[in-house]
CSV table of C-alpha atoms and ligand atoms in Angstrom, one decimal:
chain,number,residue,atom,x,y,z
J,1,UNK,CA,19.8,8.2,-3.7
J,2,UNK,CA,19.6,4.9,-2.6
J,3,UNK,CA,18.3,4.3,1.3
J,4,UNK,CA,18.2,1.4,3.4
J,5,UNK,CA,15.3,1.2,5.5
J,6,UNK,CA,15.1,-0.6,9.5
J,7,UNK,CA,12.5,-0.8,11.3
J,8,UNK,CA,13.0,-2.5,14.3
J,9,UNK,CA,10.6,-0.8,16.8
J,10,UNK,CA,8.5,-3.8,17.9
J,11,UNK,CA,7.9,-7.3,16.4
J,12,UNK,CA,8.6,-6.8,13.4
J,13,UNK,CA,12.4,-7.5,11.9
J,14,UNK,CA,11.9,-5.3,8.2
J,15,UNK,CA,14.2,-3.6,5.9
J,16,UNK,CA,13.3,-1.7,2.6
J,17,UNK,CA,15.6,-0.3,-0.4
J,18,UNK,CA,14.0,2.8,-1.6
J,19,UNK,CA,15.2,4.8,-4.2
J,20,UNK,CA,14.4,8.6,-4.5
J,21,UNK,CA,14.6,8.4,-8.4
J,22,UNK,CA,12.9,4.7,-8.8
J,23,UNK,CA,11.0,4.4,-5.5
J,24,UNK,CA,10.7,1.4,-3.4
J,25,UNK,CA,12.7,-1.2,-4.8
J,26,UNK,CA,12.5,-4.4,-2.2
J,27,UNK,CA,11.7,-4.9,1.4
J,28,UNK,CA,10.9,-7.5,3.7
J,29,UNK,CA,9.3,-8.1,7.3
J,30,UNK,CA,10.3,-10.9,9.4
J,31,UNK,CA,7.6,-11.2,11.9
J,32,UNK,CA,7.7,-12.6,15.5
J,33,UNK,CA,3.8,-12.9,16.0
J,34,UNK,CA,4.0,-16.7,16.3
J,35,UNK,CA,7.1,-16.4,19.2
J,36,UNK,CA,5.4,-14.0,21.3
J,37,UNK,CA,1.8,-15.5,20.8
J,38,UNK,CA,2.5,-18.0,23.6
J,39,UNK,CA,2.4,-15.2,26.2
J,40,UNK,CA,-0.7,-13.3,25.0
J,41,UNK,CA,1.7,-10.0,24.2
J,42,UNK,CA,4.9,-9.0,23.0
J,43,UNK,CA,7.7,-10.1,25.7
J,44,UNK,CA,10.0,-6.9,25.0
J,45,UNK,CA,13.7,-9.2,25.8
J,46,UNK,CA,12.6,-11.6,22.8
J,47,UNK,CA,11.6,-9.0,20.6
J,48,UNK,CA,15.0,-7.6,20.8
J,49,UNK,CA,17.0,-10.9,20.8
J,50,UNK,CA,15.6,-11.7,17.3
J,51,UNK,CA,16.1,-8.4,15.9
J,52,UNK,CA,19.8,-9.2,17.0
J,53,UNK,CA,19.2,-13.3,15.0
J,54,UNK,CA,17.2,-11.7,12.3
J,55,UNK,CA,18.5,-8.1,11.4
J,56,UNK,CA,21.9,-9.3,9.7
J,57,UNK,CA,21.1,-11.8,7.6
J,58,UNK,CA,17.5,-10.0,5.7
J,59,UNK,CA,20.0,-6.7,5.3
J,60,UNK,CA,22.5,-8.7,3.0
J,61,UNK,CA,19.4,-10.9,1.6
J,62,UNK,CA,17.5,-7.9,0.9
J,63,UNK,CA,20.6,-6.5,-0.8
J,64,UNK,CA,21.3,-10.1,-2.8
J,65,UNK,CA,17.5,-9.9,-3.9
J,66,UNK,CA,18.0,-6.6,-5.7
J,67,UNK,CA,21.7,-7.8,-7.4
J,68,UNK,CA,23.2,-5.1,-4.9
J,69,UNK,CA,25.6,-5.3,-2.6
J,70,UNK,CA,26.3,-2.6,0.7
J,71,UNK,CA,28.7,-0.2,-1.0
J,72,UNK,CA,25.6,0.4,-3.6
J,73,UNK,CA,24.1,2.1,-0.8
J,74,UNK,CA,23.6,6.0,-0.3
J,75,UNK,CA,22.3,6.2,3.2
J,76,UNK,CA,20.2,4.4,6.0
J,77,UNK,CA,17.5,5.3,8.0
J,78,UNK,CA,16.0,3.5,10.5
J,79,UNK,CA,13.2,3.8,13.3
J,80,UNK,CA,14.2,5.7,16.4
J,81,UNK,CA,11.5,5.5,18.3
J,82,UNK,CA,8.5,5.6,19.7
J,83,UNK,CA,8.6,1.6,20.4
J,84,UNK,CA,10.1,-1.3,22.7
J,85,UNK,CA,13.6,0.5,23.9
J,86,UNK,CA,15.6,-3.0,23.5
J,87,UNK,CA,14.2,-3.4,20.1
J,88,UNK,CA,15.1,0.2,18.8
J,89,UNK,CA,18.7,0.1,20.2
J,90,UNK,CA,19.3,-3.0,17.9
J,91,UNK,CA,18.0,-1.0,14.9
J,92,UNK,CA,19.8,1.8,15.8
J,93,UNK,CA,23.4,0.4,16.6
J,94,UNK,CA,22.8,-1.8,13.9
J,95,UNK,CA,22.1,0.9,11.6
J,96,UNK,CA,24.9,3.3,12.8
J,97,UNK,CA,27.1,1.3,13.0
J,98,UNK,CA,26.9,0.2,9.2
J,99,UNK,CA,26.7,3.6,8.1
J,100,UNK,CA,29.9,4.1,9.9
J,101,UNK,CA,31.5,1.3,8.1
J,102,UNK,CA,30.0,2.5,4.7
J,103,UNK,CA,31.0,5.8,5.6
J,104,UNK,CA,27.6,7.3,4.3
J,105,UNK,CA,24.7,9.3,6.5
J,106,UNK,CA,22.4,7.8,8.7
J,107,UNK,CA,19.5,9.7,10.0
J,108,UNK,CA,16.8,8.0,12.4
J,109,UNK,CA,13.0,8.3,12.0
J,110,UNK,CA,10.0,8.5,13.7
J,111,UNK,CA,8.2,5.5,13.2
J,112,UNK,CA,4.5,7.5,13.1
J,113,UNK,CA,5.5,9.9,10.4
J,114,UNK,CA,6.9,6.1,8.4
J,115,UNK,CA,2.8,5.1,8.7
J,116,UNK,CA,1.8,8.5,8.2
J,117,UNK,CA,3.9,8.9,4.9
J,118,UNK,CA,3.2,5.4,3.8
J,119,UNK,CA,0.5,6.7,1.1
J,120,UNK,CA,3.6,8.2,-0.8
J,121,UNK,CA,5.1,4.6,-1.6
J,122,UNK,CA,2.1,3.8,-3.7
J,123,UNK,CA,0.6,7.7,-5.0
J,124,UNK,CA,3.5,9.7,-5.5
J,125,UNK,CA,1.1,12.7,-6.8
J,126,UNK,CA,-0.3,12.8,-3.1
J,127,UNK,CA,0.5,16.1,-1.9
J,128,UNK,CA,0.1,18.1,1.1
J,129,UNK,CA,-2.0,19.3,2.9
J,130,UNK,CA,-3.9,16.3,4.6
J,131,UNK,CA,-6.1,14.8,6.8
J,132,UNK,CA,-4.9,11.5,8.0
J,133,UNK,CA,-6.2,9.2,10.7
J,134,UNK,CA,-3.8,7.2,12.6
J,135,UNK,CA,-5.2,3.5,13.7
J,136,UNK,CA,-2.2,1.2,15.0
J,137,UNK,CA,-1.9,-0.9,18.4
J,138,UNK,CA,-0.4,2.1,20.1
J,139,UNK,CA,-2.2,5.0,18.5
J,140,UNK,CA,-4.9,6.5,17.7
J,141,UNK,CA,-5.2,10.4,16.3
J,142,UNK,CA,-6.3,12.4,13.6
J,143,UNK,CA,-3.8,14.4,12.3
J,144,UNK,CA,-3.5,17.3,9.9
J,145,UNK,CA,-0.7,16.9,7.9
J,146,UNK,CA,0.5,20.4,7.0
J,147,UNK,CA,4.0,19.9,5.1
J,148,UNK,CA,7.1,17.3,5.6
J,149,UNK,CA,8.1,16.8,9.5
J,150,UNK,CA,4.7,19.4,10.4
J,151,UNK,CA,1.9,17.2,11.6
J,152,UNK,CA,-0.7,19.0,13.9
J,153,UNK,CA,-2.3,17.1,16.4
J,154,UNK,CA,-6.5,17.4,16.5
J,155,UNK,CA,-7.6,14.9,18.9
J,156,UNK,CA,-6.3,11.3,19.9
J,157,UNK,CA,-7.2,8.8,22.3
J,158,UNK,CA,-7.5,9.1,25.8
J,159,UNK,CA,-7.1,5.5,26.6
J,160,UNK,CA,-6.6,2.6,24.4
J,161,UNK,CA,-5.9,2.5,20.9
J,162,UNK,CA,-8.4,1.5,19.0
J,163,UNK,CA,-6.3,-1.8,17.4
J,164,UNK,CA,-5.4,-1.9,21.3
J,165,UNK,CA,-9.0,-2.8,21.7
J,166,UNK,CA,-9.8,-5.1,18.8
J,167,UNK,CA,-6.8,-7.0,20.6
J,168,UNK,CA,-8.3,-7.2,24.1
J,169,UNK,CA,-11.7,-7.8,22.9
J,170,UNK,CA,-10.3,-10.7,21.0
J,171,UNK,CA,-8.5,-12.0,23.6
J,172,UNK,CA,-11.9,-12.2,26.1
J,173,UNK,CA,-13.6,-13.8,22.8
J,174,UNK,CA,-10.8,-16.7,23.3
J,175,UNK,CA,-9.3,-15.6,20.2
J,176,UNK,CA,-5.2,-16.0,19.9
J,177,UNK,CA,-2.8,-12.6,19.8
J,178,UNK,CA,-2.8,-9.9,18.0
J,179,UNK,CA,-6.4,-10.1,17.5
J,180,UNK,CA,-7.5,-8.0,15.0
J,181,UNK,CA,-7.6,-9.5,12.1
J,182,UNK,CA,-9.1,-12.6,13.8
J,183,UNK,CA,-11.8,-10.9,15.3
J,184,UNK,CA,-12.3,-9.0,12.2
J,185,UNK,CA,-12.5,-12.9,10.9
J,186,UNK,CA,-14.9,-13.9,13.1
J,187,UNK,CA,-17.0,-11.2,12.7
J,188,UNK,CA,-18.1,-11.8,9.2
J,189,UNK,CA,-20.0,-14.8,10.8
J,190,UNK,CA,-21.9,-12.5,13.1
J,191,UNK,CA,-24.8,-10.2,13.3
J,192,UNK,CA,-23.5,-6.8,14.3
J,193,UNK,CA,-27.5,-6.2,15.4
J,194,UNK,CA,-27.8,-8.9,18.1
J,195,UNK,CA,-26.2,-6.5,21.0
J,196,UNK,CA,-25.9,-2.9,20.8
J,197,UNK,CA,-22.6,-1.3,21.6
J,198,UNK,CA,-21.9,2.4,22.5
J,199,UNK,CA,-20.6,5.1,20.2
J,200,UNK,CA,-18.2,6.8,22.8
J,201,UNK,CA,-17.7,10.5,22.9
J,202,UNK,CA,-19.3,11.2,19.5
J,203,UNK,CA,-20.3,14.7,20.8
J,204,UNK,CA,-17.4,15.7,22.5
J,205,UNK,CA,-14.5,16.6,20.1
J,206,UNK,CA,-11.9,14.7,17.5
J,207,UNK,CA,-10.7,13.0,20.5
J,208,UNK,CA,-11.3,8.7,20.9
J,209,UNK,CA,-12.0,6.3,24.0
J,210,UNK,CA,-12.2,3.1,23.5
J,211,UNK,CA,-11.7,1.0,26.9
J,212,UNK,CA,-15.4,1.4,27.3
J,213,UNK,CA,-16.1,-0.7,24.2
J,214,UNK,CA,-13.6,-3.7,25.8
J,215,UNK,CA,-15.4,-3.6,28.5
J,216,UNK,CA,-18.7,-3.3,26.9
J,217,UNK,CA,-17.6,-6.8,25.1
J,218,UNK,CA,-16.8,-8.3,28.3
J,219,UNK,CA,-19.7,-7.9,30.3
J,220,UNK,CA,-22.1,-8.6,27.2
J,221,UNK,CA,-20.0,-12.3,27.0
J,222,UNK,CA,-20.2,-12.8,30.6
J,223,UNK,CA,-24.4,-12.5,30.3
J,224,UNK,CA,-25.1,-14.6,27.0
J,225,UNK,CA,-22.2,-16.6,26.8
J,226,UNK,CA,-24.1,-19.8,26.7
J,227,UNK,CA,-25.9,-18.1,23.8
J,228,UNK,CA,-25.5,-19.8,20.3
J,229,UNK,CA,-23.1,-17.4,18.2
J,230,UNK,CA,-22.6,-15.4,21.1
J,231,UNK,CA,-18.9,-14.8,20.1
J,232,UNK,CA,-19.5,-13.7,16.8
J,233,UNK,CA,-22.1,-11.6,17.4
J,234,UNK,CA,-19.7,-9.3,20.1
J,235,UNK,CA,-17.3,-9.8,17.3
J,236,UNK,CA,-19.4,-8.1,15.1
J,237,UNK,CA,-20.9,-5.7,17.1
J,238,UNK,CA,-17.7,-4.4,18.3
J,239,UNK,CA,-15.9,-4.1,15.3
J,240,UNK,CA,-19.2,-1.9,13.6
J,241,UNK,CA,-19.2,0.1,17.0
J,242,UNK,CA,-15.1,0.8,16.6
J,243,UNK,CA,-15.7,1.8,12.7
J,244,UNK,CA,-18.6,3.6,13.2
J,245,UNK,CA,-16.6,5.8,15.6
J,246,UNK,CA,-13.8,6.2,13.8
J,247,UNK,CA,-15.6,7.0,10.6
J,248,UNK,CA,-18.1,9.9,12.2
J,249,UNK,CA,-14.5,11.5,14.0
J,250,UNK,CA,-13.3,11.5,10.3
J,251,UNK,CA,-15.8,12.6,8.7
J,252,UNK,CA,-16.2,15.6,11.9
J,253,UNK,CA,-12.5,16.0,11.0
J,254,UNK,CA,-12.9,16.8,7.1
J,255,UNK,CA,-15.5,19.2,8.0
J,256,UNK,CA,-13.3,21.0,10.1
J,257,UNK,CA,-10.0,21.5,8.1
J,258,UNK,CA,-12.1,21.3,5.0
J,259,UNK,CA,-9.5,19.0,3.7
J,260,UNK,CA,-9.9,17.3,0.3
J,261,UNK,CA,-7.5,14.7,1.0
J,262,UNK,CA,-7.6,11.9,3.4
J,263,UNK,CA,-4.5,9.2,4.4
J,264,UNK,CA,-5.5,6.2,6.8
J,265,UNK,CA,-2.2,4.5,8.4
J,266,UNK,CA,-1.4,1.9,11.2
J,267,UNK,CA,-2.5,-1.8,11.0
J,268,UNK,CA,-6.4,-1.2,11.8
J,269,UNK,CA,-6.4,0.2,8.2
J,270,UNK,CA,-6.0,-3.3,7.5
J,271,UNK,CA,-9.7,-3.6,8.3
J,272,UNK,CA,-11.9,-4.5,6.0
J,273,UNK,CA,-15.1,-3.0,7.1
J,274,UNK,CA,-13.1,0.2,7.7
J,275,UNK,CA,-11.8,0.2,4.9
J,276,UNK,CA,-14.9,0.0,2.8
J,277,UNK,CA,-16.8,2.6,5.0
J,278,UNK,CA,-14.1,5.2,4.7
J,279,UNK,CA,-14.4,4.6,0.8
J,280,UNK,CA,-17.8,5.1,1.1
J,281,UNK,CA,-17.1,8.7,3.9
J,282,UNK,CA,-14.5,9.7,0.8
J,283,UNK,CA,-17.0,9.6,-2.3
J,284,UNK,CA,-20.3,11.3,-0.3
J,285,UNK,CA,-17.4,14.1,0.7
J,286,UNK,CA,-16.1,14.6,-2.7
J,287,UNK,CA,-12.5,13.4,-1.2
J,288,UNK,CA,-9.5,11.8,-2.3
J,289,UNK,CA,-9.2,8.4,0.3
J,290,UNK,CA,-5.2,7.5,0.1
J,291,UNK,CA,-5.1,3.8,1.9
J,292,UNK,CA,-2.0,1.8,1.7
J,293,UNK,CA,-2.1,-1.5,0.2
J,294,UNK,CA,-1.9,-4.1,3.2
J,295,UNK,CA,1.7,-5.1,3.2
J,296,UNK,CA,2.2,-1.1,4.2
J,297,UNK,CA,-0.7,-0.7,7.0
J,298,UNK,CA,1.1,-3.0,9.2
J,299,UNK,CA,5.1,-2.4,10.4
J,300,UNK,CA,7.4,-2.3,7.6
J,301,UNK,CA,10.7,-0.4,6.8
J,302,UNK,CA,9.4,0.9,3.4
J,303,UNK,CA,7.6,3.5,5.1
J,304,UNK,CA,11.0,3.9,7.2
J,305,UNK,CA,13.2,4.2,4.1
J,306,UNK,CA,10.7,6.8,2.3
J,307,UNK,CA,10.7,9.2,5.2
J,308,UNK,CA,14.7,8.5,6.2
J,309,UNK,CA,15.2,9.5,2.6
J,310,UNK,CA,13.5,12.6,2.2
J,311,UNK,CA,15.3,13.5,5.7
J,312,UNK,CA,18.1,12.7,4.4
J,313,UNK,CA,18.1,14.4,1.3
J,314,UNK,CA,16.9,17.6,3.3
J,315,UNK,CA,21.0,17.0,5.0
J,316,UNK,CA,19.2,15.8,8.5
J,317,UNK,CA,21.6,13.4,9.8
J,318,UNK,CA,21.5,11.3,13.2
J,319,UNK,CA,23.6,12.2,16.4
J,320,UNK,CA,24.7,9.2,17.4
J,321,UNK,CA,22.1,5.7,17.8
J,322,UNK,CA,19.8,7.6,20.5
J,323,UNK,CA,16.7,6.2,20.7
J,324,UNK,CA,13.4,7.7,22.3
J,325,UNK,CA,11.4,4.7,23.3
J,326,UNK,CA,8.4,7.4,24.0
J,327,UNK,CA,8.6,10.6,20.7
J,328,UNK,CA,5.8,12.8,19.9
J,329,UNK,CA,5.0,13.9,16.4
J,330,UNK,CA,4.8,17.7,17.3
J,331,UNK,CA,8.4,17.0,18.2
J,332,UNK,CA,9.6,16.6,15.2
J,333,UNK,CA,11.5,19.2,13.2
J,334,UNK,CA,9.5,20.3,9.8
J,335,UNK,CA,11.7,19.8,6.5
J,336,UNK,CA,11.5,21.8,3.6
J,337,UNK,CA,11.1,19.6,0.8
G,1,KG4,O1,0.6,-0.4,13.0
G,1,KG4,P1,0.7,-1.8,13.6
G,1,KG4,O2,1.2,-2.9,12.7
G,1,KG4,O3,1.6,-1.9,14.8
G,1,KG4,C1,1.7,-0.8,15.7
G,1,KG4,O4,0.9,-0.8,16.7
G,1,KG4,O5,2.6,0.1,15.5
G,1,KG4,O6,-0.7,-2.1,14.2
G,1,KG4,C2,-1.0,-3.4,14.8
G,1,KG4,C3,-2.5,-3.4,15.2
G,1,KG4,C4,-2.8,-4.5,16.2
G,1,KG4,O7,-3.6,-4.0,17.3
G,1,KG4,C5,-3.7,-5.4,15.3
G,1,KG4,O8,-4.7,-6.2,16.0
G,1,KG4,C6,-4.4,-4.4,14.4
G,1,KG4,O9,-3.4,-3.5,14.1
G,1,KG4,N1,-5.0,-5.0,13.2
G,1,KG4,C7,-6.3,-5.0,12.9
G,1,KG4,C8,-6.4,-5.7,11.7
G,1,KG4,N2,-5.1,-6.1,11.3
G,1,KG4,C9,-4.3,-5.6,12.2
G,1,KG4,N3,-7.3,-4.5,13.6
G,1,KG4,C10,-8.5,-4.7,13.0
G,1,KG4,N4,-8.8,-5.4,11.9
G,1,KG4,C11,-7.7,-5.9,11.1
G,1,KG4,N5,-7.9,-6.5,10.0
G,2,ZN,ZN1,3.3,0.8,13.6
């Protein structure tokens, strides 16, 4: 079966071709970083209006790339929500409204349980049941992944996400938006020892908080800013406090399923120092560590077209292009695969 992927639930304008017999065979991801960085933040009216520009034209390129043209097609899925509700509706109509002309099924996906399957795209002998630990802009959780569609929830954040705060910490280190990867950047040039930053609520539970390391970084730049690498130094001492966190809730986690299998998703598994750490959690634990390569920890459709097309092949379709700008996972309904 051959799916066509949209993801259209923020900034990024991407569509995949997955196959269920080959696996992914193209996608690409238009991104709008550079329009919205301007404002310090994604302005949700010109997220949507280049989806509308952009959408069109990378469906039929994607589809000329791969010497296929629309009627090849055997379904579409595209991202539903959660996400920007102007951004979603053009996926959506978009996507329904080609299915329509097609006259093939449509089914609409949840954009967490895209990064949360995104693993699959590169190890198709990953199986359930796993741990995974969710790091995006929006989120951040530790789920156990039972089977397809049944994700239980074991803690999450109680304020920002932890990329949430990489981004505001950049922005008071003068650093442009998103910041993550910048202050990640910047932080090789630090020394994560120069100021100490908290570990919050490493006793408590599998749930986060992380708007008391922003804040942390914001009143230590205020008192030394005149101090020579002052910037890098917060840099790195935030970014070890944020990965130190996450890797001790992890590792909590893994003791308390007792899962052998471990999936990192969202764009803060684009972290380098995360990533290395985790590697290092995995092998001490005797676990398997599933990361995506970096072109799927960030927004892309692959992920979107993998998960529409084991829904689809399950005979889930879409009623109509509803979106649900805010979705929970436990919502979701679980597939027999
Ligand atoms: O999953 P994603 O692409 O979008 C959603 O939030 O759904 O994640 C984006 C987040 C941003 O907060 C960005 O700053 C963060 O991922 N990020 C990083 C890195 N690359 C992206 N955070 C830390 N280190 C990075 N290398
Ligand atoms: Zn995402």
């Amino acid at each position: 079966m051959l799916v066509l992927g949209i993801e259209t639930s923020c900034d990024e304008t991407a569509t995949a071709l997955y196959d269920s017999e080959v696996g992914l065979v193209a996608h690409h991801i238009h991104s709008q970083v550079a329009k919205h960085a301007q404002f310090g933040g994604i302005v949700p009216e010109i997220a949507s209006r280049d989806h509308v520009l952009y959408l069109l034209p990378q469906v039929m390129q994607l589809l000329s790339d791969a010497s296929l043209e629309p009627c090849d097609l055997h379904g579409i899925a595209y991202t539903q929500g959660p996400g920007l509700v102007g951004a979603l509706l053009v996926g959506a109509l978009f996507a329904e409204s080609f299915a329509l002309s097609l006259n093939i099924p449509v089914v609409g996906v949840h954009h967490l349980e895209g990064h949360l399957l995104s693993p699959f795209l590169e190890s198709p002998t990953l199986d359930f049941p796993f741990l995974v630990l969710l790091v995006s802009g929006g989120h951040t959780a530790l789920f156990l992944a039972k089977r397809l569609g049944a994700y239980e929830l074991l803690g999450e954040t109680r304020d920002d996400a932890v990329g949430e705060a990489f981004d505001k910490t950049a922005k008071i280190l003068g650093l442009g938006y998103p910041g993550g990867a910048q202050l990640s950047a910047l932080a090789q040039t630090g020394d994560a020892s120069r100021f100490h930053f908290p570990r919050p609520m490493l006793h408590a539970n599998l749930e986060f908080s992380f708007s008391g390391l922003k804040t942390h970084a914001l009143t230590t730049f205020r008192a030394h800013e005149s101090e020579p690498d002052c910037r890098a130094n917060i840099a790195a001492a935030f970014q070890e406090a944020a990965v130190d966190t996450l890797v001790r809730k992890v590792d909590m986690a893994l003791k308390q399923t007792g899962s052998s299998r471990l999936v990192v998703a969202g764009g803060v598994s684009a972290n380098t120092v995360l990533r290395a750490r985790l590697n290092a959690l995995a092998a001490e634990r005797g676990a398997q560590l599933y990361l995506p390569s970096l072109e799927f920890c960030t927004d892309n459709a692959a992920m979107i077209a993998y998960a529409g097309t084991k829904r689809l092949l399950a005979g889930e379709r879409s009623s109509g292009a509803q979106v649900f700008p805010r979705w929970s996972l436990q919502d979701l309904t679980p597939i027999e695969s």
